[in-house]
Each structure stands twice: as structure tokens, then as C-alpha cells.
Amino acid sequence: MKIAILRETAANEARVAATPETVKKFIGFGAKVSIEKGAGEGSKIPDADYKEAGATISATAAATLKGANVVLSVRRPTATALKGAAKGALVIGQMDPFGNEKDIKALAKAGFDVFSMEFMPRITRAQVMDVLSSQANLAGYQAVIEASVAFDRAFPMMMTAAGTIRPAKAFVMGAGVAGLQAIATAKRLGAIVSATDVRPAAKEQVESLGGKFVAVEDEEFKQAETSGGYAKEMSKEYQAKQAELVATHIAKQDVVITTALIPGRPAPRLITKKMVESMAPGSVIVDLAVERGGNVEGAKPNEIVDHKGVKIIGFENMAGRVASSASQLYAKNLASFLETLVDKEAKTLAVNPEDELVAATQLTRDGAVVHPAFAGEKGAKS
């Protein structure tokens, strides 16, 4: 069994799909590991560290892939980029399939068995494989760090002989994994923190971190969570009421961080141009949903927009801005999942389609798109 790790080619992607620690684990499975030269540079992992862990460093992507039975990636590779890997090779990573169905079909047609880590079920067994949580956690942290740099003022209250500096007021919109980490980070930096979310369970979580919860708590709010723990898309009526409530609140904030993402859909608009203009000059907004269209009117991907003195930060791949930490967690997520696909005694791949983890994450198998979210009449063999 050969496992290949390629150097990521997407712009602004510094993460890598394996670390020396996970390489050692793979070798323990009986696998040979081939890593493309420089794959870990963005995460400050030199080739020498991989080599010391037992991996082979290959000079090119083609050499890395030759005969590979498993390809681990951060972003979805193209079928062309995987040329040389063994037929039926497992390709595991963040596939971002919604809106990219043609690419998934191309991977199926090329004979690859593709697994999308974003679809990992939220069950106890899979917690260590949850890439959405591991990366969102770091994105929430980094959002506050980026905001603190752009804010140009101190976050905590400071009492000095020359006077008192008031603490910054930070408002987090969305109290999922990213939002809760943003709340905790802003609180540690000394800000006065408030937050909102459409899920009732979030109120207790926000308050446990020392934040004030802000929401329209009507009947729709009480039923605004899916069985999987995700936020449901709210009605237009609720969104209008919530917008009215938070508009006044936002006007008093120094920092706002938005985290609202609905899988497979455009991000909901939470902050309008009017709301942005209600904030004082020098205020900062961080939009963590910009890659799905953004929560903030005026946000632009990978830019800091200055709108009438208010900075709107729209960095995509926020977790990738702390690549070393992000890669460490992401690689562990991948390794833990791959371990469930290996027969350790025979030291071979043993994928069980009936396994709930496989059923939830596998997009393609035997030349066809098989995931129920994508396999319809047109999801048969291409």
C-alpha cells in the first residue's frame, strides 16, 4: 500500500495533508509514504522531517503519485492532477462538492474512489476525524487575531496614571465551533463579548464563555436546530426581526465577527451596508463566510475593504493563516479516518461500504458517483 501526499497548488493554501507524526502512523499500517518535495513548506515542515519519519521525498507530483493506492489532500485535486495513481485509488480530503459536481464526476470517470471529509457524521466515533470542527476552531481564533491587528487599539481595559482605556466590544454572529472559539479568544484578550445564534442550545454555550447572548427568542428560534446540530435556514420573517434586533447592537460594537455558513448554500446576509455605516470609524468586521458569498455586504474575498472608516476583513481560508497548527489537526483527522479503512493484520486497504463513516463520506466508487446527495439519474457511470 502506497500513500501519496502532494504539494497543494491552490492559491493561499499553506496547509499539508500529513505531518511527520501521521507518516509514522501510516508506516505502522505497513504503508509506504511518498511526499512531494516541499509539500510541508507552508506549514514549516521541512522535507528532512518527513524523511526522518520514514517517508520518501519525491521530486515531482508524478513520481509521488506513481502507483499510489491512497492520495491524501487538503483541497480537491483534479482528475488530471492525479494521473499515475493506481486505478481505484482512494482520494481523501476536503472535496467541496456542492457546485463542483462536474469535477466529482470527472474523478469518478477517472476511476478514483473519492471521500469528502466535510461529510463526516457528527457521532462520538468520528469526533477525531471532524475536519470542519478542527479547522473552524482555528478560523475562529484567527479571526479575532486579525481583528485585533486591524483595530489599532487595545482590547482589554487598561487603567494607567494617564487615564483609563475602555475595553473593546466584540460581537460574534454565529456560535458554532468557529464562533465559540472567537468568543473565547476575544474574552481572553479582554474584550466585552456578546454573541448571537439561531440555535437555542447556543445560549448556554455563549454564556458559559462569559458572553452575553443576543437573539429573538420566539417559537421559530426554539426549533432552529437540525438533528445533526447544525443551524437551520431561518424564515425571511425571522431574519428581519433578528436583523432589527442586532442592527442597534452592531452600532455600538468595535469588532464584529460573522461565521454563518450553511453547507451547500450561499452564506446568509447578516450585515447590510447600512449596518456597516452605523459603526464608528476604526471599527472592524471579519467575515468568515466570504468564500460562500459572505455574511457582510461589501466584503470581498482576500481583501480588507475600508468602507467609510470601517474595515471589513474577507480573508478566505482563515484556518490556513495559521497553517502549522491547522495542518497538525487536519493531518490527524485524515489519519484517524484512514485507519478505519485499513486491515492492520493484512496491511491492506479494506473499505467497507456499509460502515457508517464510509457511507456518509464516499462520493464515488467503481466509476460512479454514489453519494445520495449527488447520485441521481445523472449520477451513474459517466
Coordinates of C-alpha atoms in Angstrom, one line a residue:
M1 CA 0.0 0.0 0.0
K2 CA 1.4 3.4 -1.1
I3 CA 0.2 6.7 0.3
A4 CA 0.9 9.9 -1.6
I5 CA 0.9 13.4 -0.3
L6 CA 1.0 16.2 -2.9
R7 CA 2.1 19.8 -2.5
E8 CA -1.1 21.9 -2.5
T9 CA -1.4 24.1 -5.6
A10 CA -4.4 26.3 -4.7
A11 CA -3.7 30.0 -4.1
N12 CA -3.2 30.9 -0.4
E13 CA -3.1 27.3 0.7
A14 CA -0.2 26.6 3.0
R15 CA -1.6 23.5 4.7
V16 CA -0.5 20.0 4.1
A17 CA -2.3 16.7 4.5
A18 CA 0.3 14.8 6.5
T19 CA 2.8 15.6 9.3
P20 CA 5.8 13.5 10.4
E21 CA 3.6 12.2 13.2
T22 CA 1.0 10.8 10.8
V23 CA 3.7 9.5 8.5
K24 CA 4.9 7.3 11.3
K25 CA 1.4 6.1 11.9
F26 CA 1.0 5.2 8.2
I27 CA 4.2 3.2 8.2
G28 CA 2.9 1.4 11.2
F29 CA 0.0 0.3 9.0
G30 CA 2.6 -1.2 6.7
A31 CA 2.3 1.5 4.1
K32 CA 5.0 3.2 2.1
V33 CA 4.6 7.0 2.1
S34 CA 5.7 9.3 -0.7
I35 CA 5.6 13.1 -0.2
E36 CA 6.2 15.6 -3.0
K37 CA 9.2 17.8 -2.4
G38 CA 8.3 21.0 -0.5
A39 CA 4.8 19.8 0.4
G40 CA 5.2 20.9 4.0
E41 CA 7.0 24.2 3.5
G42 CA 3.9 26.4 4.0
S43 CA 3.3 24.6 7.4
K44 CA 7.0 24.9 8.4
I45 CA 7.6 21.2 8.0
P46 CA 10.9 20.6 6.1
D47 CA 11.4 17.6 3.9
A48 CA 14.1 16.3 6.2
D49 CA 11.5 15.8 9.0
Y50 CA 9.3 13.7 6.7
K51 CA 12.3 11.7 5.6
E52 CA 13.3 11.1 9.2
A53 CA 9.8 9.8 9.9
G54 CA 10.3 7.3 7.2
A55 CA 8.7 8.9 4.1
T56 CA 10.2 9.1 0.6
I57 CA 10.6 12.6 -0.8
S58 CA 9.7 12.6 -4.5
A59 CA 10.9 15.4 -6.8
T60 CA 7.7 15.7 -8.8
A61 CA 4.0 15.2 -8.4
A62 CA 4.1 12.4 -11.0
A63 CA 6.8 10.5 -9.0
T64 CA 4.8 11.0 -5.8
L65 CA 1.7 9.6 -7.3
K66 CA 3.1 6.6 -9.3
G67 CA 1.3 3.5 -8.1
A68 CA -0.3 5.2 -5.1
N69 CA -3.3 3.4 -3.6
V70 CA -4.2 6.4 -1.4
V71 CA -3.9 10.1 -2.0
L72 CA -4.4 12.5 0.9
S73 CA -5.1 16.1 0.1
V74 CA -6.3 19.4 1.7
R75 CA -8.2 20.7 -1.3
R76 CA -9.9 18.7 -4.1
P77 CA -7.4 17.6 -6.7
T78 CA -8.4 17.4 -10.4
A79 CA -8.6 14.1 -12.1
T80 CA -5.8 15.2 -14.4
A81 CA -3.6 16.1 -11.4
L82 CA -3.9 12.5 -10.1
K83 CA -2.7 10.8 -13.3
G84 CA -0.3 8.0 -12.3
A85 CA -2.1 6.9 -9.2
A86 CA -3.4 3.3 -9.1
K87 CA -6.8 2.6 -10.6
G88 CA -9.3 2.6 -7.7
A89 CA -7.1 4.7 -5.5
L90 CA -8.7 6.3 -2.5
V91 CA -8.7 10.1 -2.7
I92 CA -9.4 11.6 0.7
G93 CA -9.7 15.3 1.5
Q94 CA -12.0 18.4 1.6
M95 CA -13.8 18.0 -1.7
D96 CA -16.2 20.9 -1.5
P97 CA -18.6 19.0 -3.8
F98 CA -21.5 21.4 -3.8
G99 CA -21.3 23.4 -7.0
N100 CA -18.4 21.3 -8.2
E101 CA -20.4 18.3 -9.4
K102 CA -18.6 18.2 -12.8
D103 CA -15.2 17.8 -11.1
I104 CA -16.6 15.0 -8.9
K105 CA -17.9 13.2 -11.9
A106 CA -14.6 13.6 -13.6
L107 CA -12.8 12.0 -10.7
A108 CA -15.4 9.1 -10.8
K109 CA -14.8 8.6 -14.5
A110 CA -11.1 8.5 -13.9
G111 CA -11.6 5.6 -11.6
F112 CA -10.9 7.2 -8.2
D113 CA -12.8 6.4 -5.0
V114 CA -13.3 9.9 -3.5
F115 CA -14.1 10.7 0.1
S116 CA -15.2 14.1 1.3
M117 CA -14.1 14.8 4.8
E118 CA -16.7 17.6 5.2
F119 CA -19.4 14.9 5.3
M120 CA -18.0 13.1 8.3
P121 CA -21.0 12.4 10.6
R122 CA -21.1 14.1 14.0
I123 CA -21.0 11.0 16.1
T124 CA -18.8 10.1 19.0
R125 CA -16.7 7.7 17.0
A126 CA -15.9 10.3 14.4
Q127 CA -15.0 13.2 16.6
V128 CA -11.3 12.8 16.0
M129 CA -12.0 12.9 12.2
D130 CA -14.1 16.0 12.2
V131 CA -12.2 18.4 9.9
L132 CA -14.9 21.0 9.9
S133 CA -14.6 21.4 13.7
S134 CA -10.8 21.3 13.8
Q135 CA -10.4 23.9 11.1
A136 CA -13.3 26.1 12.2
N137 CA -11.8 26.2 15.7
L138 CA -8.6 27.7 14.3
A139 CA -10.6 30.0 12.0
G140 CA -12.5 31.5 14.9
Y141 CA -9.3 32.0 16.8
Q142 CA -7.5 33.6 13.9
A143 CA -10.5 35.9 13.1
V144 CA -10.0 37.6 16.4
I145 CA -6.3 37.9 15.9
E146 CA -6.8 39.5 12.5
A147 CA -9.4 41.8 14.0
S148 CA -7.1 42.8 16.9
V149 CA -4.4 43.8 14.4
A150 CA -6.7 45.8 12.2
F151 CA -8.4 47.5 15.2
D152 CA -5.4 49.6 16.1
R153 CA -6.4 49.8 19.7
A154 CA -6.1 47.6 22.8
F155 CA -8.7 45.0 23.5
P156 CA -8.6 45.0 27.4
M157 CA -9.5 47.8 29.8
M158 CA -6.2 49.4 30.9
M159 CA -6.0 51.7 34.0
T160 CA -3.0 53.9 34.0
A161 CA -1.9 57.1 35.7
A162 CA -2.6 58.9 32.4
G163 CA -6.2 57.6 32.2
T164 CA -8.3 54.6 31.5
I165 CA -8.6 52.8 28.2
R166 CA -12.1 51.2 27.9
P167 CA -12.3 47.6 26.7
A168 CA -13.2 46.8 23.2
K169 CA -16.7 45.5 22.5
A170 CA -16.8 42.4 20.3
F171 CA -19.9 40.8 18.8
V172 CA -19.8 37.3 17.3
M173 CA -22.6 36.3 14.9
G174 CA -22.9 32.5 14.9
A175 CA -21.9 30.4 17.9
G176 CA -20.8 27.2 16.2
V177 CA -17.3 25.9 16.6
A178 CA -15.7 29.0 15.0
G179 CA -17.9 31.4 16.9
L180 CA -17.4 29.8 20.3
Q181 CA -13.6 29.9 19.7
A182 CA -13.9 33.5 18.6
I183 CA -15.8 34.3 21.8
A184 CA -13.3 32.6 24.0
T185 CA -10.3 34.3 22.2
A186 CA -11.9 37.8 22.4
K187 CA -12.7 37.2 26.0
R188 CA -9.1 36.2 26.8
L189 CA -7.9 39.3 25.1
G190 CA -10.0 41.4 27.5
A191 CA -13.0 42.4 25.3
I192 CA -16.6 42.7 26.4
V193 CA -18.1 39.9 24.3
S194 CA -21.6 39.3 23.0
A195 CA -22.9 36.8 20.5
T196 CA -25.9 35.6 18.6
D197 CA -27.1 32.3 17.0
V198 CA -30.3 30.8 15.8
R199 CA -29.8 27.6 17.8
P200 CA -31.3 27.6 21.3
A201 CA -28.5 25.4 22.6
A202 CA -26.0 28.2 21.8
K203 CA -27.3 30.5 24.5
E204 CA -25.9 28.4 27.3
Q205 CA -22.7 27.8 25.5
V206 CA -22.2 31.6 24.9
E207 CA -22.9 32.4 28.5
S208 CA -20.6 29.7 29.8
L209 CA -17.7 31.5 28.0
G210 CA -18.7 34.8 29.6
G211 CA -20.5 36.3 26.6
K212 CA -23.9 38.0 26.5
F213 CA -26.4 36.2 24.3
V214 CA -28.4 38.3 21.8
A215 CA -31.3 36.8 19.9
V216 CA -35.0 37.0 19.1
E217 CA -36.2 34.1 21.2
D218 CA -39.6 33.2 19.6
E219 CA -41.1 29.9 18.6
E220 CA -39.1 29.6 15.4
F221 CA -35.9 30.2 17.4
K222 CA -36.8 27.3 19.7
Q223 CA -36.9 24.8 16.8
A224 CA -34.0 26.2 14.8
E225 CA -31.6 23.3 15.0
T226 CA -31.2 20.2 12.9
S227 CA -30.9 16.7 14.5
G228 CA -27.2 16.9 13.4
G229 CA -26.6 20.0 15.4
Y230 CA -26.5 22.4 12.5
A231 CA -28.4 25.7 12.3
K232 CA -31.4 25.6 10.0
E233 CA -32.0 28.3 7.5
M234 CA -34.4 30.7 9.1
S235 CA -37.5 32.3 7.5
K236 CA -37.4 35.7 6.0
E237 CA -39.7 37.0 8.8
Y238 CA -37.3 35.7 11.5
Q239 CA -34.3 37.1 9.7
A240 CA -36.0 40.5 9.5
K241 CA -36.7 40.5 13.2
Q242 CA -33.2 39.3 14.1
A243 CA -31.7 42.0 11.8
E244 CA -33.7 44.7 13.5
L245 CA -32.5 43.5 16.9
V246 CA -28.8 43.2 16.0
A247 CA -28.7 46.4 14.0
T248 CA -28.9 48.5 17.1
H249 CA -26.4 46.3 18.9
I250 CA -23.9 46.4 16.0
A251 CA -23.8 50.1 16.0
K252 CA -22.3 50.0 19.5
Q253 CA -19.6 47.4 18.7
D254 CA -15.9 47.8 17.9
V255 CA -15.5 44.4 16.4
V256 CA -18.0 42.1 14.7
I257 CA -17.2 38.6 13.5
T258 CA -19.6 36.7 11.3
T259 CA -19.5 32.9 11.0
A260 CA -22.8 31.9 9.4
L261 CA -22.4 29.1 6.8
I262 CA -25.0 26.7 5.6
P263 CA -23.4 23.7 3.8
G264 CA -24.0 23.7 0.1
R265 CA -25.8 27.1 0.0
P266 CA -24.8 30.7 -0.3
A267 CA -24.0 32.4 3.0
P268 CA -26.9 34.3 4.5
R269 CA -26.6 38.1 4.5
L270 CA -26.3 39.2 8.1
I271 CA -24.8 42.7 7.9
T272 CA -26.1 45.3 5.4
K273 CA -24.3 48.4 4.2
K274 CA -26.5 50.5 6.5
M275 CA -25.3 48.4 9.5
V276 CA -21.7 48.8 8.5
E277 CA -22.1 52.6 8.2
S278 CA -23.7 52.7 11.7
M279 CA -20.4 51.6 13.3
A280 CA -17.9 54.1 14.4
P281 CA -14.8 54.8 12.3
G282 CA -12.0 52.4 13.3
S283 CA -14.3 49.5 13.8
V284 CA -13.6 46.1 12.3
I285 CA -15.7 43.4 10.8
V286 CA -14.4 39.9 10.0
D287 CA -16.5 37.8 7.5
L288 CA -15.6 34.1 7.8
A289 CA -18.2 33.2 5.2
V290 CA -16.8 35.3 2.4
E291 CA -15.9 32.2 0.3
R292 CA -19.7 31.4 0.1
G293 CA -20.7 34.9 -0.9
G294 CA -20.2 36.5 2.6
N295 CA -22.4 37.5 5.5
V296 CA -21.4 41.1 5.1
E297 CA -22.4 43.5 2.3
G298 CA -19.3 44.9 0.8
A299 CA -17.0 42.1 1.8
K300 CA -14.5 41.0 -0.8
P301 CA -12.6 37.7 -0.9
N302 CA -9.0 38.1 0.3
E303 CA -9.3 41.8 0.8
I304 CA -9.6 44.3 3.6
V305 CA -12.2 46.8 2.5
D306 CA -12.3 50.2 4.1
H307 CA -15.9 51.4 4.0
K308 CA -16.2 54.9 5.5
G309 CA -13.6 54.1 8.1
V310 CA -14.9 50.6 8.9
K311 CA -12.6 47.8 7.9
I312 CA -14.2 44.7 6.5
I313 CA -11.8 41.7 6.5
G314 CA -12.7 39.0 4.0
F315 CA -9.8 36.5 4.1
E316 CA -10.7 33.1 2.7
N317 CA -9.2 30.0 4.3
M318 CA -8.7 31.7 7.7
A319 CA -7.5 28.5 9.2
G320 CA -4.8 28.4 6.6
R321 CA -3.4 31.6 8.0
V322 CA -2.2 29.5 11.0
A323 CA -1.1 26.7 8.7
S324 CA 1.2 24.9 11.1
S325 CA -1.5 24.4 13.7
A326 CA -4.2 23.7 11.1
S327 CA -2.1 21.1 9.3
Q328 CA -1.3 19.3 12.6
L329 CA -5.0 18.9 13.4
Y330 CA -6.1 18.2 9.8
A331 CA -3.5 15.5 9.3
K332 CA -4.7 13.8 12.5
N333 CA -8.3 13.9 11.2
L334 CA -7.2 12.2 7.9
A335 CA -5.0 9.6 9.6
S336 CA -7.8 8.7 12.1
F337 CA -10.2 8.1 9.2
L338 CA -7.7 6.2 7.0
E339 CA -7.1 3.9 10.0
T340 CA -10.7 2.7 9.8
L341 CA -10.1 1.8 6.1
V342 CA -7.1 -0.5 6.7
D343 CA -6.9 -4.1 7.7
K344 CA -3.9 -3.8 10.1
E345 CA -3.2 -7.6 10.1
A346 CA -3.2 -8.0 6.4
K347 CA -1.7 -4.4 6.0
T348 CA -4.1 -3.7 3.1
L349 CA -7.0 -1.4 2.4
A350 CA -10.3 -2.8 3.5
V351 CA -13.1 -0.3 2.7
N352 CA -16.5 -1.4 3.9
P353 CA -19.3 0.4 2.1
E354 CA -21.7 -0.5 4.9
D355 CA -19.6 1.3 7.5
E356 CA -21.5 4.5 8.5
L357 CA -18.3 6.6 8.1
V358 CA -17.8 5.3 4.6
A359 CA -21.5 5.7 3.7
A360 CA -21.5 9.3 4.8
T361 CA -18.3 10.4 3.2
Q362 CA -17.8 8.4 0.0
L363 CA -18.7 10.4 -3.1
T364 CA -17.5 8.0 -5.9
R365 CA -16.9 4.3 -6.2
D366 CA -16.3 2.0 -9.2
G367 CA -16.5 4.8 -11.7
A368 CA -19.8 6.2 -10.5
V369 CA -21.0 9.0 -8.2
V370 CA -22.6 7.1 -5.3
H371 CA -23.3 9.7 -2.6
P372 CA -27.1 10.2 -2.2
A373 CA -26.7 14.0 -2.3
F374 CA -25.2 13.8 -5.8
A375 CA -26.1 10.4 -7.3
G376 CA -29.4 10.7 -9.3
E377 CA -30.2 9.6 -12.7
K378 CA -27.2 11.5 -13.9
G379 CA -25.0 10.1 -11.1
A380 CA -24.5 6.8 -12.8
K381 CA -21.3 5.9 -14.6
S382 CA -20.2 8.8 -16.7

